[in-house]
PDB file of C-alpha atoms in Angstrom:
ATOM      1  CA  MET A  10     130.144 134.860  87.871  1.00 38.00           C
ATOM      2  CA  ALA A  11     129.656 134.904  91.655  1.00 41.00           C
ATOM      3  CA  GLU A  12     126.535 132.814  91.166  1.00 45.00           C
ATOM      4  CA  TRP A  13     128.705 129.905  90.131  1.00 46.00           C
ATOM      5  CA  GLY A  14     130.930 130.154  93.206  1.00 48.00           C
ATOM      6  CA  MET A  15     130.370 128.595  96.613  1.00 53.00           C
ATOM      7  CA  ALA A  16     129.044 131.831  98.136  1.00 55.00           C
ATOM      8  CA  GLY A  17     125.345 131.443  98.873  1.00 71.00           C
ATOM      9  CA  TRP A  18     125.325 127.683  98.319  1.00 90.00           C
ATOM     10  CA  GLY A  19     126.406 126.755 101.849  1.00 90.00           C
ATOM     11  CA  GLU A  20     122.936 126.255 103.338  1.00 91.00           C
ATOM     12  CA  PHE A  21     121.753 124.190 100.369  1.00 93.00           C
ATOM     13  CA  ALA A  22     124.849 121.969 100.546  1.00 93.00           C
ATOM     14  CA  ALA A  23     124.412 121.511 104.321  1.00 93.00           C
ATOM     15  CA  ALA A  24     120.706 120.675 103.987  1.00 93.00           C
ATOM     16  CA  LEU A  25     121.379 118.220 101.159  1.00 92.00           C
ATOM     17  CA  ALA A  26     124.172 116.506 103.103  1.00 93.00           C
ATOM     18  CA  ALA A  27     122.003 116.245 106.244  1.00 93.00           C
ATOM     19  CA  PHE A  28     119.101 114.757 104.290  1.00 91.00           C
ATOM     20  CA  LEU A  29     121.292 112.204 102.500  1.00 89.00           C
ATOM     21  CA  LEU A  30     123.062 111.210 105.720  1.00 89.00           C
ATOM     22  CA  SER A  31     119.757 110.761 107.559  1.00 86.00           C
ATOM     23  CA  HIS A  32     118.765 108.166 104.959  1.00 81.00           C
ATOM     24  CA  ALA A  33     122.182 106.608 104.384  1.00 80.00           C
ATOM     25  CA  LEU A  34     123.119 105.901 108.002  1.00 77.00           C
ATOM     26  CA  PRO A  35     120.112 103.692 108.851  1.00 72.00           C
ATOM     27  CA  SER A  36     120.810 101.632 105.714  1.00 71.00           C
ATOM     28  CA  LEU A  37     124.268 100.615 106.934  1.00 71.00           C
ATOM     29  CA  PRO A  38     124.532  96.937 107.945  1.00 66.00           C
ATOM     30  CA  GLY A  39     123.152  96.547 111.468  1.00 76.00           C
ATOM     31  CA  ALA A  40     122.504 100.273 111.982  1.00 76.00           C
ATOM     32  CA  ARG A  41     118.706 100.127 111.731  1.00 75.00           C
ATOM     33  CA  GLY A  42     118.519  97.066 113.991  1.00 77.00           C
ATOM     34  CA  TRP A  43     120.719  98.790 116.570  1.00 81.00           C
ATOM     35  CA  LEU A  44     118.489 101.879 116.552  1.00 81.00           C
ATOM     36  CA  VAL A  45     115.249  99.878 116.718  1.00 79.00           C
ATOM     37  CA  ALA A  46     116.586  97.773 119.608  1.00 83.00           C
ATOM     38  CA  ARG A  47     117.278 100.902 121.666  1.00 82.00           C
ATOM     39  CA  MET A  48     114.395 103.127 120.592  1.00 83.00           C
ATOM     40  CA  GLY A  49     111.630 100.628 119.886  1.00 82.00           C
ATOM     41  CA  LYS A  50     110.192 100.041 116.418  1.00 75.00           C
ATOM     42  CA  ARG A  51     107.273 102.439 116.818  1.00 78.00           C
ATOM     43  CA  PHE A  52     109.321 105.299 118.286  1.00 82.00           C
ATOM     44  CA  TYR A  53     112.071 104.787 115.704  1.00 79.00           C
ATOM     45  CA  GLY A  54     109.540 104.947 112.868  1.00 77.00           C
ATOM     46  CA  ALA A  55     107.952 108.110 114.259  1.00 81.00           C
ATOM     47  CA  ALA A  56     111.321 109.783 114.905  1.00 84.00           C
ATOM     48  CA  PHE A  57     112.671 108.863 111.464  1.00 83.00           C
ATOM     49  CA  GLY A  58     109.512 110.104 109.747  1.00 82.00           C
ATOM     50  CA  LEU A  59     109.534 113.399 111.644  1.00 88.00           C
ATOM     51  CA  ALA A  60     113.246 113.973 111.032  1.00 89.00           C
ATOM     52  CA  SER A  61     112.871 113.163 107.323  1.00 87.00           C
ATOM     53  CA  THR A  62     109.953 115.577 106.967  1.00 87.00           C
ATOM     54  CA  LEU A  63     111.757 118.426 108.735  1.00 91.00           C
ATOM     55  CA  LEU A  64     114.949 117.877 106.751  1.00 92.00           C
ATOM     56  CA  LEU A  65     112.969 117.739 103.502  1.00 89.00           C
ATOM     57  CA  VAL A  66     111.272 121.057 104.291  1.00 88.00           C
ATOM     58  CA  TRP A  67     114.657 122.594 105.140  1.00 91.00           C
ATOM     59  CA  LEU A  68     116.148 121.240 101.914  1.00 92.00           C
ATOM     60  CA  ILE A  69     113.337 122.704  99.793  1.00 89.00           C
ATOM     61  CA  VAL A  70     113.554 126.076 101.559  1.00 88.00           C
ATOM     62  CA  ALA A  71     117.360 126.082 101.188  1.00 91.00           C
ATOM     63  CA  ALA A  72     117.023 125.398  97.457  1.00 91.00           C
ATOM     64  CA  GLY A  73     114.793 128.452  97.202  1.00 88.00           C
ATOM     65  CA  ARG A  74     117.436 130.577  98.946  1.00 90.00           C
ATOM     66  CA  ALA A  75     120.314 129.385  96.761  1.00 92.00           C
ATOM     67  CA  PRO A  76     121.648 131.725  94.039  1.00 92.00           C
ATOM     68  CA  LEU A  77     119.453 131.690  90.938  1.00 91.00           C
ATOM     69  CA  VAL A  78     121.083 129.977  87.966  1.00 93.00           C
ATOM     70  CA  LEU A  79     118.295 129.666  85.417  1.00 94.00           C
ATOM     71  CA  LEU A  80     118.228 126.580  83.192  1.00 94.00           C
ATOM     72  CA  TRP A  81     114.832 127.129  81.521  1.00 94.00           C
ATOM     73  CA  ASP A  82     111.948 129.567  81.761  1.00 92.00           C
ATOM     74  CA  GLN A  83     108.659 128.615  83.386  1.00 90.00           C
ATOM     75  CA  GLY A  84     105.687 128.608  81.007  1.00 89.00           C
ATOM     76  CA  PRO A  85     102.220 129.479  82.409  1.00 87.00           C
ATOM     77  CA  TRP A  86     100.903 125.990  81.562  1.00 91.00           C
ATOM     78  CA  MET A  87     103.606 124.306  83.629  1.00 93.00           C
ATOM     79  CA  ARG A  88     102.037 125.359  86.942  1.00 90.00           C
ATOM     80  CA  TRP A  89      98.977 123.244  86.165  1.00 93.00           C
ATOM     81  CA  VAL A  90     101.028 120.036  86.134  1.00 94.00           C
ATOM     82  CA  PRO A  91     101.805 119.763  89.886  1.00 93.00           C
ATOM     83  CA  ASN A  92      98.276 120.898  90.731  1.00 93.00           C
ATOM     84  CA  LEU A  93      96.832 118.087  88.630  1.00 92.00           C
ATOM     85  CA  VAL A  94      99.186 115.291  89.714  1.00 94.00           C
ATOM     86  CA  MET A  95      99.642 116.051  93.431  1.00 94.00           C
ATOM     87  CA  PRO A  96      96.210 114.687  94.482  1.00 93.00           C
ATOM     88  CA  MET A  97      97.197 111.415  92.775  1.00 92.00           C
ATOM     89  CA  VAL A  98     100.575 111.447  94.549  1.00 93.00           C
ATOM     90  CA  CYS A  99      98.968 111.924  97.973  1.00 93.00           C
ATOM     91  CA  VAL A 100      96.369 109.213  97.353  1.00 90.00           C
ATOM     92  CA  LEU A 101      99.063 106.794  96.159  1.00 89.00           C
ATOM     93  CA  ALA A 102     101.108 107.467  99.294  1.00 89.00           C
ATOM     94  CA  ALA A 103      98.040 107.031 101.505  1.00 88.00           C
ATOM     95  CA  LEU A 104      97.261 103.680  99.874  1.00 85.00           C
ATOM     96  CA  ALA A 105     100.878 102.574 100.349  1.00 84.00           C
ATOM     97  CA  ILE A 106     101.603 103.533 103.963  1.00 82.00           C
ATOM     98  CA  ALA A 107     101.323 100.534 106.315  1.00 74.00           C
ATOM     99  CA  ALA A 108      99.729  98.377 103.589  1.00 80.00           C
ATOM    100  CA  PRO A 109     100.947  94.766 103.306  1.00 83.00           C
ATOM    101  CA  ASN A 110     103.597  94.994 100.601  1.00 85.00           C
ATOM    102  CA  PRO A 111     106.867  93.093 101.007  1.00 86.00           C
ATOM    103  CA  PHE A 112     108.261  94.606  97.796  1.00 86.00           C
ATOM    104  CA  SER A 113     108.370  98.194  99.025  1.00 82.00           C
ATOM    105  CA  PHE A 114     111.201  99.560 101.144  1.00 72.00           C
ATOM    106  CA  GLU A 115     110.252  99.221 104.817  1.00 64.00           C
ATOM    107  CA  GLY A 116     107.419  97.019 103.514  1.00 66.00           C
ATOM    108  CA  ARG A 117     105.792  94.377 105.682  1.00 70.00           C
ATOM    109  CA  ALA A 118     105.063  90.844 104.538  1.00 72.00           C
ATOM    110  CA  ARG A 119     102.498  90.054 107.251  1.00 78.00           C
ATOM    111  CA  GLY A 120      99.023  90.043 105.770  1.00 78.00           C
ATOM    112  CA  PHE A 121     100.224  90.042 102.154  1.00 83.00           C
ATOM    113  CA  ASP A 122      98.277  87.699  99.874  1.00 81.00           C
ATOM    114  CA  PRO A 123      99.917  87.044  96.471  1.00 83.00           C
ATOM    115  CA  ALA A 124      96.470  86.259  95.035  1.00 81.00           C
ATOM    116  CA  ARG A 125      95.124  89.648  96.180  1.00 82.00           C
ATOM    117  CA  PRO A 126      98.224  91.859  96.229  1.00 80.00           C
ATOM    118  CA  GLY A 127      96.408  95.113  96.999  1.00 80.00           C
ATOM    119  CA  ILE A 128      98.463  98.200  96.223  1.00 83.00           C
ATOM    120  CA  ALA A 129     101.298  95.947  94.998  1.00 84.00           C
ATOM    121  CA  GLY A 130      98.974  94.836  92.197  1.00 82.00           C
ATOM    122  CA  LEU A 131      99.033  98.400  90.939  1.00 83.00           C
ATOM    123  CA  THR A 132     102.756  98.884  91.546  1.00 84.00           C
ATOM    124  CA  ARG A 133     105.325  97.121  93.717  1.00 88.00           C
ATOM    125  CA  HIS A 134     106.801 100.501  94.666  1.00 89.00           C
ATOM    126  CA  PRO A 135     103.961 102.949  95.346  1.00 88.00           C
ATOM    127  CA  LEU A 136     105.962 105.299  97.563  1.00 88.00           C
ATOM    128  CA  LEU A 137     108.823 105.469  95.083  1.00 90.00           C
ATOM    129  CA  TRP A 138     106.347 106.161  92.278  1.00 91.00           C
ATOM    130  CA  ALA A 139     104.800 108.914  94.397  1.00 92.00           C
ATOM    131  CA  LEU A 140     108.285 110.361  94.936  1.00 92.00           C
ATOM    132  CA  LEU A 141     109.073 110.126  91.209  1.00 94.00           C
ATOM    133  CA  VAL A 142     105.882 111.868  90.063  1.00 94.00           C
ATOM    134  CA  TRP A 143     106.226 114.546  92.765  1.00 94.00           C
ATOM    135  CA  SER A 144     109.840 115.174  91.742  1.00 95.00           C
ATOM    136  CA  LEU A 145     109.199 115.409  88.013  1.00 96.00           C
ATOM    137  CA  ALA A 146     106.163 117.672  88.421  1.00 95.00           C
ATOM    138  CA  HIS A 147     108.129 120.076  90.624  1.00 95.00           C
ATOM    139  CA  LEU A 148     111.223 119.857  88.438  1.00 95.00           C
ATOM    140  CA  LEU A 149     109.161 121.096  85.509  1.00 95.00           C
ATOM    141  CA  VAL A 150     108.097 124.302  87.273  1.00 94.00           C
ATOM    142  CA  ASN A 151     111.493 124.984  88.879  1.00 93.00           C
ATOM    143  CA  GLY A 152     113.963 125.442  86.046  1.00 92.00           C
ATOM    144  CA  ASP A 153     116.960 126.601  88.058  1.00 95.00           C
ATOM    145  CA  LEU A 154     120.141 124.792  89.035  1.00 95.00           C
ATOM    146  CA  ALA A 155     119.419 124.275  92.749  1.00 95.00           C
ATOM    147  CA  HIS A 156     115.957 122.844  92.139  1.00 95.00           C
ATOM    148  CA  GLY A 157     117.284 120.823  89.234  1.00 95.00           C
ATOM    149  CA  VAL A 158     119.746 119.154  91.599  1.00 95.00           C
ATOM    150  CA  LEU A 159     117.033 118.728  94.235  1.00 95.00           C
ATOM    151  CA  PHE A 160     114.142 117.341  92.202  1.00 95.00           C
ATOM    152  CA  GLY A 161     116.295 115.678  89.564  1.00 95.00           C
ATOM    153  CA  GLY A 162     118.166 113.888  92.336  1.00 93.00           C
ATOM    154  CA  PHE A 163     114.936 112.690  93.938  1.00 93.00           C
ATOM    155  CA  ALA A 164     113.664 111.405  90.585  1.00 95.00           C
ATOM    156  CA  ALA A 165     116.897 109.514  89.962  1.00 94.00           C
ATOM    157  CA  MET A 166     116.809 108.097  93.496  1.00 90.00           C
ATOM    158  CA  ALA A 167     113.236 106.856  92.994  1.00 90.00           C
ATOM    159  CA  LEU A 168     114.043 105.141  89.686  1.00 91.00           C
ATOM    160  CA  ALA A 169     117.211 103.563  91.041  1.00 90.00           C
ATOM    161  CA  GLY A 170     115.389 102.492  94.209  1.00 87.00           C
ATOM    162  CA  MET A 171     112.799 100.492  92.261  1.00 89.00           C
ATOM    163  CA  ALA A 172     115.437  98.536  90.360  1.00 89.00           C
ATOM    164  CA  LEU A 173     117.620  98.000  93.444  1.00 87.00           C
ATOM    165  CA  GLN A 174     114.715  96.818  95.605  1.00 86.00           C
ATOM    166  CA  ASP A 175     113.562  94.294  93.004  1.00 88.00           C
ATOM    167  CA  ALA A 176     117.112  93.017  92.476  1.00 88.00           C
ATOM    168  CA  ARG A 177     117.643  92.679  96.230  1.00 84.00           C
ATOM    169  CA  HIS A 178     114.391  90.785  96.761  1.00 86.00           C
ATOM    170  CA  ARG A 179     115.135  88.402  93.889  1.00 88.00           C
ATOM    171  CA  ARG A 180     118.533  87.676  95.432  1.00 88.00           C
ATOM    172  CA  VAL A 181     117.306  87.274  99.019  1.00 84.00           C
ATOM    173  CA  TRP A 182     114.092  85.362  98.335  1.00 88.00           C
ATOM    174  CA  GLY A 183     115.335  83.238  95.451  1.00 90.00           C
ATOM    175  CA  ALA A 184     113.813  82.844  92.005  1.00 89.00           C
ATOM    176  CA  ALA A 185     110.977  80.540  93.085  1.00 89.00           C
ATOM    177  CA  ASP A 186     109.657  82.723  95.919  1.00 87.00           C
ATOM    178  CA  TRP A 187     110.096  85.868  93.846  1.00 88.00           C
ATOM    179  CA  ALA A 188     108.014  84.346  91.028  1.00 88.00           C
ATOM    180  CA  ARG A 189     105.320  83.166  93.451  1.00 88.00           C
ATOM    181  CA  LEU A 190     104.998  86.462  95.344  1.00 87.00           C
ATOM    182  CA  SER A 191     105.288  88.775  92.339  1.00 85.00           C
ATOM    183  CA  ALA A 192     103.077  86.806  89.945  1.00 83.00           C
ATOM    184  CA  ARG A 193     100.199  89.313  90.094  1.00 79.00           C
ATOM    185  CA  THR A 194     102.132  92.464  90.840  1.00 80.00           C
ATOM    186  CA  SER A 195     103.216  93.379  87.321  1.00 57.00           C
ATOM    187  CA  ALA A 196      99.669  93.731  85.912  1.00 42.00           C
ATOM    188  CA  LEU A 197      97.367  96.654  86.608  1.00 46.00           C
ATOM    189  CA  SER A 198      95.065  94.734  88.936  1.00 50.00           C
ATOM    190  CA  LEU A 199      92.697  96.705  91.161  1.00 51.00           C
ATOM    191  CA  THR A 200      91.236  93.565  92.754  1.00 50.00           C
ATOM    192  CA  GLY A 201      92.760  94.298  96.122  1.00 50.00           C
ATOM    193  CA  LEU A 202      91.944  97.998  96.007  1.00 58.00           C
ATOM    194  CA  ALA A 203      88.303  97.750  96.990  1.00 52.00           C
ATOM    195  CA  GLY A 204      86.335  98.184 100.180  1.00 52.00           C
ATOM    196  CA  ARG A 205      85.757 100.662 102.932  1.00 53.00           C
ATOM    197  CA  GLY A 206      89.395 100.755 104.033  1.00 65.00           C
ATOM    198  CA  VAL A 207      90.559 101.859 100.589  1.00 72.00           C
ATOM    199  CA  LEU A 208      87.951 104.625 100.457  1.00 74.00           C
ATOM    200  CA  LEU A 209      89.140 105.876 103.836  1.00 78.00           C
ATOM    201  CA  ARG A 210      92.742 105.922 102.617  1.00 80.00           C
ATOM    202  CA  VAL A 211      91.757 107.787  99.454  1.00 82.00           C
ATOM    203  CA  GLY A 212      89.898 110.336 101.585  1.00 84.00           C
ATOM    204  CA  ALA A 213      92.898 110.686 103.889  1.00 85.00           C
ATOM    205  CA  GLY A 214      95.180 111.203 100.891  1.00 87.00           C
ATOM    206  CA  LEU A 215      92.954 113.964  99.526  1.00 88.00           C
ATOM    207  CA  LEU A 216      92.864 115.652 102.936  1.00 91.00           C
ATOM    208  CA  VAL A 217      96.664 115.562 103.066  1.00 89.00           C
ATOM    209  CA  TRP A 218      96.803 117.094  99.583  1.00 89.00           C
ATOM    210  CA  ALA A 219      94.425 119.893 100.638  1.00 91.00           C
ATOM    211  CA  ALA A 220      96.554 120.585 103.718  1.00 91.00           C
ATOM    212  CA  LEU A 221      99.764 120.639 101.663  1.00 89.00           C
ATOM    213  CA  TRP A 222      98.162 122.958  99.114  1.00 88.00           C
ATOM    214  CA  HIS A 223      97.179 125.469 101.797  1.00 89.00           C
ATOM    215  CA  LEU A 224     100.513 125.194 103.644  1.00 87.00           C
ATOM    216  CA  HIS A 225     102.642 125.537 100.509  1.00 88.00           C
ATOM    217  CA  LEU A 226     102.747 129.337 100.582  1.00 87.00           C
ATOM    218  CA  PRO A 227     103.339 129.895 104.338  1.00 88.00           C
ATOM    219  CA  VAL A 228     105.880 127.035 104.675  1.00 79.00           C
ATOM    220  CA  ILE A 229     107.656 126.937 101.296  1.00 78.00           C
ATOM    221  CA  GLY A 230     107.110 130.591 100.397  1.00 80.00           C
ATOM    222  CA  VAL A 231     105.650 129.928  96.938  1.00 81.00           C
ATOM    223  CA  SER A 232     101.975 129.833  96.018  1.00 84.00           C
ATOM    224  CA  PRO A 233     100.843 126.643  94.232  1.00 84.00           C
ATOM    225  CA  MET A 234      98.172 128.596  92.344  1.00 83.00           C
ATOM    226  CA  PRO A 235      98.473 128.161  88.541  1.00 79.00           C
TER     227      PRO A 235
END
């Protein structure tokens, strides 16, 4: 019965609260602009990315330290799922970062061509899709309460984020501009995903996946081996 009490859950609750606050505060009206004005856009982006990464690692480690409340058993086949989908997740993220895509959160409109939408032709929300697939794959192999809250929450956040971003852009841009900019983003069009730059991003994504695979055991404490 002690497993269901608050004892042992303190670190997980603190890590979860810190992670949520780090993403909620900059979204407050005027907060991001105030921070960028004082820190500079480049330094703010680097600081936010570093803080998010460190808090995410802490949150995952804290979930592993929380009391074990098993929801389902892990089957041997389940461990293959994250190993098979994580290269795709890393490549998708590599294609998305800094690419012209006004539909994505923190996306930039400069350089975006509605006729050749690039990564947005595959999906308007590549980073949120990467988060969703990562979350579901890791939820499958972590059938306990703490990881269910962690990865289930990330999956729900990714799904909600896609709908909220689209609704916000329709409202801000207006129906005409939304229709013009999004005309070729709903189909699976790889027209804009060609060329040397894309190959470099795919290679970078695979390198990141290899690094994450090797760091998983020493940093997270769990081997990714099937």
